[in-house]
Amino acid sequence: MIDLTLILAAGVASGTILLFAAVGEIFAERAGVLNLGVEGMMLIGAVAGFSVAASTGDPWVGLVVAMLGGGLLSLVHAVITIHFRADQVISGLALTFLGTGLARVLGDGLSSAGAVATLPRFTVPVFADIPFMGPVLFREQSVLTYVGLLLVPLAWYWIDRTRPGLHLRAVGERPGAADAQGIGVVRLRYAYVLVGGLLAGLAGATITLAISPGWFGDQTVGGRGWIAIGLVIFAQWSPIRAALGAYLFGAIFRLILDLQGVPTILGVVNPFQAGRSATFFLEMLPYLFVIVVVIIGSREALRRRVGAPAALGIPYVRGERGA
Amino acid sequence: MRRHLSWLTVLMTVALVVGACASPGATTAPSGDASAAPPAPASVAPSEGAASAPPVADCAGSGTQGGADLQIPDVEEGKFNVAMVLIGPHDDGGWSQAHYEGLQYVCENVADSHVAYIELVPEGADSEQVFRSLARKGFDFIIGTSFGYMDPMATVAEEFPDATFLHLTGFKSNGKNFGNFFGAMEDFKYLAGMLAGSRAKADGNPKIGYMATFPIPEEIRLGNAIMRGVKQTCPECTMDIRFINTWHDPVKERDGAASLFDAGAQVVFTGADTPAVADVATEKGKWGVTYDHPVSCHVDACLTAPYWIWGPEYARIAESVKAATYTAGYEYFDADSKAMGLFGFMDGETPQPGAADLPAADLQKIRDTLAKVLAGEFGRFDVFAGPIVDNTGKELLPAGQKLQQSDLDQFPPGAPGAECSVCMYWWNEGITVELPPLS
């Protein structure tokens, strides 16, 4: 009755939203800048992508504008936290409010039910015939799902195996040492916060241009930005683990629904059938998970142990603290 | 460093103020501002005219959004001031848009009226502040359009005896200035069920899906109405159900619809707000039935949409409030009120492609039933007339009897003084999921 292939394929499709947002946040945090405004940037991406696609008729233009919108908003955070060295947590929270408010303004009057062409879906020949993995990853997925699949190894390679990636890590771990080496700490932090914003905008546009065309107010993103932030800590700042986590979360959301149609599991009454209160408990778990990992991420000692960038959340002042 | 800290304080204050004020401040559209007019639904919904006329600019209404902070619209002195509180955006192409258009209708048809709305207001404590502020501003007639506004409205109604409060989809009234109001959408879900049954049978896959929101009496009633309609055209059909536990989440609604289609459903109904079922149906080569507003039924894979036309009913009540003849109570109207429609089958509408090519005998049966519904000869008590057998095989009601109103909208045992005998906590035969025992 429950088809694992279908659940995983759906998980990969909806997990792509979390994947873009989490990988973007990893770039920013590896450079030492915590940006809690992911939800706000995603909302801007979602509304900008849909409204531009609706007015131009071209979802690709919408996609580009969505990324620029998310990027623009992230620069606000960059200026406040890098240039003015303000508290990154507070600025990030403010960014969420700002993004939510702006998205509502921009979305006012956008009919959510407007028929807009979504980005293409297609099956990748040859790859789709790989047993099990083929139908999960390569059958009738949106083009953005494939972009996500390509992004993850590229992000890993960039961060862990290239010279610019080494600089990125240096800026996030030992900005003082990086500065002494002649690496532009401020310049790189600006750049990677921007990358995070571009990808958060892309994550928002994934919802409105690839998954469910339309603008439905704040509920369009519905807290997924926070889940992405939790995923970053859970993934210990690794893009590959973040992608696996994102797909897993997507699959769990779908599994919760599929479980509702199953009367018994191994002869025992299924406690997660349609209408049973235990389904509410299952739906709560991802948010509980976010609370737990954010607590871990906010405790200095625990954070060290899970491998957070050493300078995460600390503004860089040349010559101070000897970082 | 000190210098930077003071800079920081200033900047953060600015960011927070801008963030908090952006939503309500910038969207306050003065009356008559054409930009506040919603997009004309006619551009996406083929040949519909029954639901909405393009709004007169004056009747776009001043609108604000709820949120962390919000701005309450103003009244116009000397006019009959009507305010509406919406759970979603006023242009959501669904539930909230249907109500918003009803508000415009009031403005256009009730003399000397001034209308305003607040959208995206969360249910519960936040909404209580909104209702209180509206009453304090001096609105004469305040409409709340979501289940969770019920208790806040009941509280505020006691504080402001001069204002009249109308609540939709709940079950409370104070008999003075707080009234209850809803309509028998089950009539139209039943008709849509007949259509879906016919479609599933013609396609040779007698399976229906129903994506419900929450396990509450309204959603169970509508699900049973669908199933009873399906049985009229497809006795062998079965129906699978998912609860998504939200009214409004595009990603989740998509997953829920896909879950039902992947489990084998040929036609999937939604009880939620977005057209996700029709979009997923397009990808799967199946059929979806959307809800609330005709614009939601904009793709060929959409069979039909049972929808609301609130205007005339709102105008009727507004007139009675204005004339001080309104009696607050429990008002539940049937489809002969003309406040509902079945997209594709009302005057001036063309059936969707998936409905047009169904067997002529089935279509005739649907049109005949629709005519009886509109004439008031077939209502909710006929949808729920015996014999009613639940999906465990138990006969709940013998032939010749009908459910009572108290049975339609309550879980057992029902409210004190309005106890129900059968109640609405059962699934009709043909539904393949079970309801858990009530604790």
PDB file of N, CA, C and O in Angstrom, chain A residues 236-287:
ATOM      1  N   GLN A 236      25.660  19.705  10.557  1.00  0.00           N
ATOM      2  CA  GLN A 236      27.004  20.124  10.961  1.00  0.00           C
ATOM      3  C   GLN A 236      27.707  20.888   9.847  1.00  0.00           C
ATOM      4  O   GLN A 236      28.854  20.638   9.519  1.00  0.00           O
ATOM      5  N   TRP A 237      26.976  21.777   9.227  1.00  0.00           N
ATOM      6  CA  TRP A 237      27.504  22.707   8.220  1.00  0.00           C
ATOM      7  C   TRP A 237      28.067  22.012   6.991  1.00  0.00           C
ATOM      8  O   TRP A 237      28.936  22.527   6.312  1.00  0.00           O
ATOM      9  N   SER A 238      27.550  20.816   6.694  1.00  0.00           N
ATOM     10  CA  SER A 238      27.972  20.104   5.484  1.00  0.00           C
ATOM     11  C   SER A 238      26.828  20.112   4.479  1.00  0.00           C
ATOM     12  O   SER A 238      25.711  19.692   4.796  1.00  0.00           O
ATOM     13  N   PRO A 239      27.079  20.577   3.252  1.00  0.00           N
ATOM     14  CA  PRO A 239      25.999  20.625   2.259  1.00  0.00           C
ATOM     15  C   PRO A 239      25.427  19.247   1.946  1.00  0.00           C
ATOM     16  O   PRO A 239      24.227  19.119   1.709  1.00  0.00           O
ATOM     17  N   ILE A 240      26.273  18.215   1.963  1.00  0.00           N
ATOM     18  CA  ILE A 240      25.776  16.882   1.608  1.00  0.00           C
ATOM     19  C   ILE A 240      24.820  16.367   2.678  1.00  0.00           C
ATOM     20  O   ILE A 240      23.726  15.884   2.375  1.00  0.00           O
ATOM     21  N   ARG A 241      25.231  16.526   3.935  1.00  0.00           N
ATOM     22  CA  ARG A 241      24.319  16.094   5.007  1.00  0.00           C
ATOM     23  C   ARG A 241      23.047  16.939   5.014  1.00  0.00           C
ATOM     24  O   ARG A 241      21.962  16.445   5.294  1.00  0.00           O
ATOM     25  N   ALA A 242      23.183  18.223   4.694  1.00  0.00           N
ATOM     26  CA  ALA A 242      21.993  19.089   4.658  1.00  0.00           C
ATOM     27  C   ALA A 242      21.019  18.616   3.584  1.00  0.00           C
ATOM     28  O   ALA A 242      19.803  18.594   3.798  1.00  0.00           O
ATOM     29  N   ALA A 243      21.559  18.218   2.436  1.00  0.00           N
ATOM     30  CA  ALA A 243      20.693  17.742   1.354  1.00  0.00           C
ATOM     31  C   ALA A 243      19.975  16.464   1.773  1.00  0.00           C
ATOM     32  O   ALA A 243      18.762  16.326   1.568  1.00  0.00           O
ATOM     33  N   LEU A 244      20.723  15.547   2.394  1.00  0.00           N
ATOM     34  CA  LEU A 244      20.087  14.306   2.846  1.00  0.00           C
ATOM     35  C   LEU A 244      18.996  14.624   3.863  1.00  0.00           C
ATOM     36  O   LEU A 244      17.897  14.057   3.803  1.00  0.00           O
ATOM     37  N   GLY A 245      19.290  15.534   4.780  1.00  0.00           N
ATOM     38  CA  GLY A 245      18.292  15.925   5.777  1.00  0.00           C
ATOM     39  C   GLY A 245      17.073  16.552   5.128  1.00  0.00           C
ATOM     40  O   GLY A 245      15.940  16.265   5.503  1.00  0.00           O
ATOM     41  N   ALA A 246      17.299  17.403   4.131  1.00  0.00           N
ATOM     42  CA  ALA A 246      16.186  18.074   3.457  1.00  0.00           C
ATOM     43  C   ALA A 246      15.285  17.048   2.768  1.00  0.00           C
ATOM     44  O   ALA A 246      14.054  17.096   2.892  1.00  0.00           O
ATOM     45  N   TYR A 247      15.901  16.110   2.064  1.00  0.00           N
ATOM     46  CA  TYR A 247      15.105  15.081   1.382  1.00  0.00           C
ATOM     47  C   TYR A 247      14.367  14.223   2.397  1.00  0.00           C
ATOM     48  O   TYR A 247      13.207  13.856   2.197  1.00  0.00           O
ATOM     49  N   LEU A 248      15.056  13.917   3.507  1.00  0.00           N
ATOM     50  CA  LEU A 248      14.432  13.095   4.542  1.00  0.00           C
ATOM     51  C   LEU A 248      13.198  13.805   5.118  1.00  0.00           C
ATOM     52  O   LEU A 248      12.138  13.204   5.281  1.00  0.00           O
ATOM     53  N   PHE A 249      13.338  15.100   5.394  1.00  0.00           N
ATOM     54  CA  PHE A 249      12.198  15.849   5.919  1.00  0.00           C
ATOM     55  C   PHE A 249      11.050  15.857   4.924  1.00  0.00           C
ATOM     56  O   PHE A 249       9.894  15.668   5.293  1.00  0.00           O
ATOM     57  N   GLY A 250      11.371  16.089   3.655  1.00  0.00           N
ATOM     58  CA  GLY A 250      10.335  16.063   2.628  1.00  0.00           C
ATOM     59  C   GLY A 250       9.613  14.725   2.625  1.00  0.00           C
ATOM     60  O   GLY A 250       8.387  14.651   2.557  1.00  0.00           O
ATOM     61  N   ALA A 251      10.385  13.651   2.719  1.00  0.00           N
ATOM     62  CA  ALA A 251       9.793  12.315   2.690  1.00  0.00           C
ATOM     63  C   ALA A 251       8.949  12.062   3.929  1.00  0.00           C
ATOM     64  O   ALA A 251       7.889  11.433   3.850  1.00  0.00           O
ATOM     65  N   ILE A 252       9.395  12.587   5.081  1.00  0.00           N
ATOM     66  CA  ILE A 252       8.621  12.374   6.310  1.00  0.00           C
ATOM     67  C   ILE A 252       7.263  13.083   6.216  1.00  0.00           C
ATOM     68  O   ILE A 252       6.230  12.512   6.553  1.00  0.00           O
ATOM     69  N   PHE A 253       7.281  14.318   5.684  1.00  0.00           N
ATOM     70  CA  PHE A 253       6.008  15.038   5.536  1.00  0.00           C
ATOM     71  C   PHE A 253       5.026  14.243   4.670  1.00  0.00           C
ATOM     72  O   PHE A 253       3.829  14.208   4.925  1.00  0.00           O
ATOM     73  N   ARG A 254       5.556  13.617   3.624  1.00  0.00           N
ATOM     74  CA  ARG A 254       4.694  12.835   2.748  1.00  0.00           C
ATOM     75  C   ARG A 254       4.277  11.520   3.419  1.00  0.00           C
ATOM     76  O   ARG A 254       3.134  11.077   3.304  1.00  0.00           O
ATOM     77  N   LEU A 255       5.210  10.901   4.146  1.00  0.00           N
ATOM     78  CA  LEU A 255       4.911   9.632   4.812  1.00  0.00           C
ATOM     79  C   LEU A 255       3.774   9.801   5.822  1.00  0.00           C
ATOM     80  O   LEU A 255       2.900   8.943   5.948  1.00  0.00           O
ATOM     81  N   ILE A 256       3.776  10.938   6.537  1.00  0.00           N
ATOM     82  CA  ILE A 256       2.724  11.203   7.517  1.00  0.00           C
ATOM     83  C   ILE A 256       1.358  11.126   6.841  1.00  0.00           C
ATOM     84  O   ILE A 256       0.405  10.571   7.382  1.00  0.00           O
ATOM     85  N   LEU A 257       1.281  11.666   5.609  1.00  0.00           N
ATOM     86  CA  LEU A 257       0.007  11.648   4.883  1.00  0.00           C
ATOM     87  C   LEU A 257      -0.323  10.239   4.401  1.00  0.00           C
ATOM     88  O   LEU A 257      -1.458   9.782   4.512  1.00  0.00           O
ATOM     89  N   ASP A 258       0.671   9.546   3.851  1.00  0.00           N
ATOM     90  CA  ASP A 258       0.402   8.204   3.332  1.00  0.00           C
ATOM     91  C   ASP A 258      -0.013   7.241   4.440  1.00  0.00           C
ATOM     92  O   ASP A 258      -0.841   6.352   4.231  1.00  0.00           O
ATOM     93  N   LEU A 259       0.570   7.420   5.620  1.00  0.00           N
ATOM     94  CA  LEU A 259       0.245   6.547   6.749  1.00  0.00           C
ATOM     95  C   LEU A 259      -1.230   6.620   7.113  1.00  0.00           C
ATOM     96  O   LEU A 259      -1.791   5.676   7.642  1.00  0.00           O
ATOM     97  N   GLN A 260      -1.857   7.788   6.816  1.00  0.00           N
ATOM     98  CA  GLN A 260      -3.263   7.968   7.205  1.00  0.00           C
ATOM     99  C   GLN A 260      -4.194   6.972   6.536  1.00  0.00           C
ATOM    100  O   GLN A 260      -5.259   6.667   7.054  1.00  0.00           O
ATOM    101  N   GLY A 261      -3.791   6.477   5.366  1.00  0.00           N
ATOM    102  CA  GLY A 261      -4.690   5.578   4.641  1.00  0.00           C
ATOM    103  C   GLY A 261      -4.494   4.116   4.991  1.00  0.00           C
ATOM    104  O   GLY A 261      -5.117   3.251   4.378  1.00  0.00           O
ATOM    105  N   VAL A 262      -3.614   3.825   5.961  1.00  0.00           N
ATOM    106  CA  VAL A 262      -3.315   2.427   6.300  1.00  0.00           C
ATOM    107  C   VAL A 262      -4.037   2.044   7.580  1.00  0.00           C
ATOM    108  O   VAL A 262      -3.796   2.644   8.626  1.00  0.00           O
ATOM    109  N   PRO A 263      -4.959   1.064   7.529  1.00  0.00           N
ATOM    110  CA  PRO A 263      -5.720   0.717   8.735  1.00  0.00           C
ATOM    111  C   PRO A 263      -4.868   0.020   9.804  1.00  0.00           C
ATOM    112  O   PRO A 263      -4.983   0.322  10.986  1.00  0.00           O
ATOM    113  N   THR A 264      -4.040  -0.938   9.410  1.00  0.00           N
ATOM    114  CA  THR A 264      -3.251  -1.668  10.405  1.00  0.00           C
ATOM    115  C   THR A 264      -1.804  -1.789   9.947  1.00  0.00           C
ATOM    116  O   THR A 264      -1.515  -1.827   8.753  1.00  0.00           O
ATOM    117  N   ILE A 265      -0.895  -1.819  10.894  1.00  0.00           N
ATOM    118  CA  ILE A 265       0.512  -2.069  10.598  1.00  0.00           C
ATOM    119  C   ILE A 265       0.894  -3.354  11.319  1.00  0.00           C
ATOM    120  O   ILE A 265       0.798  -3.432  12.544  1.00  0.00           O
ATOM    121  N   LEU A 266       1.278  -4.384  10.569  1.00  0.00           N
ATOM    122  CA  LEU A 266       1.658  -5.681  11.141  1.00  0.00           C
ATOM    123  C   LEU A 266       0.597  -6.197  12.122  1.00  0.00           C
ATOM    124  O   LEU A 266       0.905  -6.693  13.203  1.00  0.00           O
ATOM    125  N   GLY A 267      -0.657  -6.010  11.724  1.00  0.00           N
ATOM    126  CA  GLY A 267      -1.740  -6.552  12.540  1.00  0.00           C
ATOM    127  C   GLY A 267      -2.169  -5.668  13.700  1.00  0.00           C
ATOM    128  O   GLY A 267      -3.145  -5.943  14.375  1.00  0.00           O
ATOM    129  N   VAL A 268      -1.433  -4.570  13.942  1.00  0.00           N
ATOM    130  CA  VAL A 268      -1.806  -3.667  15.035  1.00  0.00           C
ATOM    131  C   VAL A 268      -2.527  -2.458  14.433  1.00  0.00           C
ATOM    132  O   VAL A 268      -2.185  -2.018  13.339  1.00  0.00           O
ATOM    133  N   VAL A 269      -3.522  -1.926  15.143  1.00  0.00           N
ATOM    134  CA  VAL A 269      -4.235  -0.750  14.644  1.00  0.00           C
ATOM    135  C   VAL A 269      -3.252   0.405  14.467  1.00  0.00           C
ATOM    136  O   VAL A 269      -2.490   0.729  15.375  1.00  0.00           O
ATOM    137  N   ASN A 270      -3.253   0.988  13.280  1.00  0.00           N
ATOM    138  CA  ASN A 270      -2.331   2.080  12.971  1.00  0.00           C
ATOM    139  C   ASN A 270      -2.741   3.333  13.744  1.00  0.00           C
ATOM    140  O   ASN A 270      -3.817   3.876  13.521  1.00  0.00           O
ATOM    141  N   PRO A 271      -1.883   3.812  14.651  1.00  0.00           N
ATOM    142  CA  PRO A 271      -2.273   4.987  15.447  1.00  0.00           C
ATOM    143  C   PRO A 271      -2.247   6.287  14.634  1.00  0.00           C
ATOM    144  O   PRO A 271      -2.661   7.329  15.134  1.00  0.00           O
ATOM    145  N   PHE A 272      -1.767   6.217  13.411  1.00  0.00           N
ATOM    146  CA  PHE A 272      -1.633   7.448  12.612  1.00  0.00           C
ATOM    147  C   PHE A 272      -2.638   7.507  11.473  1.00  0.00           C
ATOM    148  O   PHE A 272      -2.434   8.184  10.477  1.00  0.00           O
ATOM    149  N   GLN A 273      -3.758   6.767  11.613  1.00  0.00           N
ATOM    150  CA  GLN A 273      -4.802   6.810  10.589  1.00  0.00           C
ATOM    151  C   GLN A 273      -5.448   8.182  10.505  1.00  0.00           C
ATOM    152  O   GLN A 273      -5.404   8.952  11.464  1.00  0.00           O
ATOM    153  N   ALA A 274      -6.099   8.417   9.354  1.00  0.00           N
ATOM    154  CA  ALA A 274      -6.793   9.688   9.150  1.00  0.00           C
ATOM    155  C   ALA A 274      -7.697   9.998  10.331  1.00  0.00           C
ATOM    156  O   ALA A 274      -8.515   9.169  10.721  1.00  0.00           O
ATOM    157  N   GLY A 275      -7.545  11.182  10.903  1.00  0.00           N
ATOM    158  CA  GLY A 275      -8.439  11.631  11.960  1.00  0.00           C
ATOM    159  C   GLY A 275      -7.930  11.354  13.350  1.00  0.00           C
ATOM    160  O   GLY A 275      -8.469  11.870  14.329  1.00  0.00           O
ATOM    161  N   ARG A 276      -6.891  10.547  13.504  1.00  0.00           N
ATOM    162  CA  ARG A 276      -6.401  10.245  14.858  1.00  0.00           C
ATOM    163  C   ARG A 276      -5.471  11.351  15.334  1.00  0.00           C
ATOM    164  O   ARG A 276      -4.708  11.917  14.563  1.00  0.00           O
ATOM    165  N   SER A 277      -5.522  11.597  16.642  1.00  0.00           N
ATOM    166  CA  SER A 277      -4.771  12.741  17.150  1.00  0.00           C
ATOM    167  C   SER A 277      -3.267  12.521  17.078  1.00  0.00           C
ATOM    168  O   SER A 277      -2.495  13.474  17.087  1.00  0.00           O
ATOM    169  N   ALA A 278      -2.814  11.257  16.995  1.00  0.00           N
ATOM    170  CA  ALA A 278      -1.368  11.016  16.917  1.00  0.00           C
ATOM    171  C   ALA A 278      -0.761  11.625  15.649  1.00  0.00           C
ATOM    172  O   ALA A 278       0.439  11.886  15.608  1.00  0.00           O
ATOM    173  N   THR A 279      -1.596  11.887  14.613  1.00  0.00           N
ATOM    174  CA  THR A 279      -1.038  12.512  13.411  1.00  0.00           C
ATOM    175  C   THR A 279      -0.566  13.935  13.717  1.00  0.00           C
ATOM    176  O   THR A 279       0.410  14.399  13.140  1.00  0.00           O
ATOM    177  N   PHE A 280      -1.254  14.604  14.652  1.00  0.00           N
ATOM    178  CA  PHE A 280      -0.813  15.948  15.034  1.00  0.00           C
ATOM    179  C   PHE A 280       0.576  15.876  15.665  1.00  0.00           C
ATOM    180  O   PHE A 280       1.420  16.733  15.456  1.00  0.00           O
ATOM    181  N   PHE A 281       0.787  14.816  16.458  1.00  0.00           N
ATOM    182  CA  PHE A 281       2.082  14.644  17.111  1.00  0.00           C
ATOM    183  C   PHE A 281       3.185  14.483  16.053  1.00  0.00           C
ATOM    184  O   PHE A 281       4.235  15.109  16.137  1.00  0.00           O
ATOM    185  N   LEU A 282       2.919  13.654  15.057  1.00  0.00           N
ATOM    186  CA  LEU A 282       3.922  13.452  13.995  1.00  0.00           C
ATOM    187  C   LEU A 282       4.242  14.771  13.300  1.00  0.00           C
ATOM    188  O   LEU A 282       5.397  15.073  13.015  1.00  0.00           O
ATOM    189  N   GLU A 283       3.193  15.557  13.039  1.00  0.00           N
ATOM    190  CA  GLU A 283       3.410  16.804  12.313  1.00  0.00           C
ATOM    191  C   GLU A 283       4.188  17.822  13.138  1.00  0.00           C
ATOM    192  O   GLU A 283       4.805  18.721  12.601  1.00  0.00           O
ATOM    193  N   MET A 284       4.146  17.645  14.444  1.00  0.00           N
ATOM    194  CA  MET A 284       4.845  18.571  15.325  1.00  0.00           C
ATOM    195  C   MET A 284       6.340  18.287  15.356  1.00  0.00           C
ATOM    196  O   MET A 284       7.155  19.177  15.613  1.00  0.00           O
ATOM    197  N   LEU A 285       6.715  17.029  15.100  1.00  0.00           N
ATOM    198  CA  LEU A 285       8.101  16.610  15.318  1.00  0.00           C
ATOM    199  C   LEU A 285       9.150  17.466  14.601  1.00  0.00           C
ATOM    200  O   LEU A 285      10.163  17.801  15.204  1.00  0.00           O
ATOM    201  N   PRO A 286       8.963  17.825  13.320  1.00  0.00           N
ATOM    202  CA  PRO A 286      10.008  18.626  12.672  1.00  0.00           C
ATOM    203  C   PRO A 286      10.292  19.933  13.399  1.00  0.00           C
ATOM    204  O   PRO A 286      11.445  20.360  13.496  1.00  0.00           O
ATOM    205  N   TYR A 287       9.245  20.552  13.961  1.00  0.00           N
ATOM    206  CA  TYR A 287       9.444  21.826  14.643  1.00  0.00           C
ATOM    207  C   TYR A 287      10.111  21.610  15.997  1.00  0.00           C
ATOM    208  O   TYR A 287      10.931  22.418  16.443  1.00  0.00           O
TER     209      TYR A 287
END
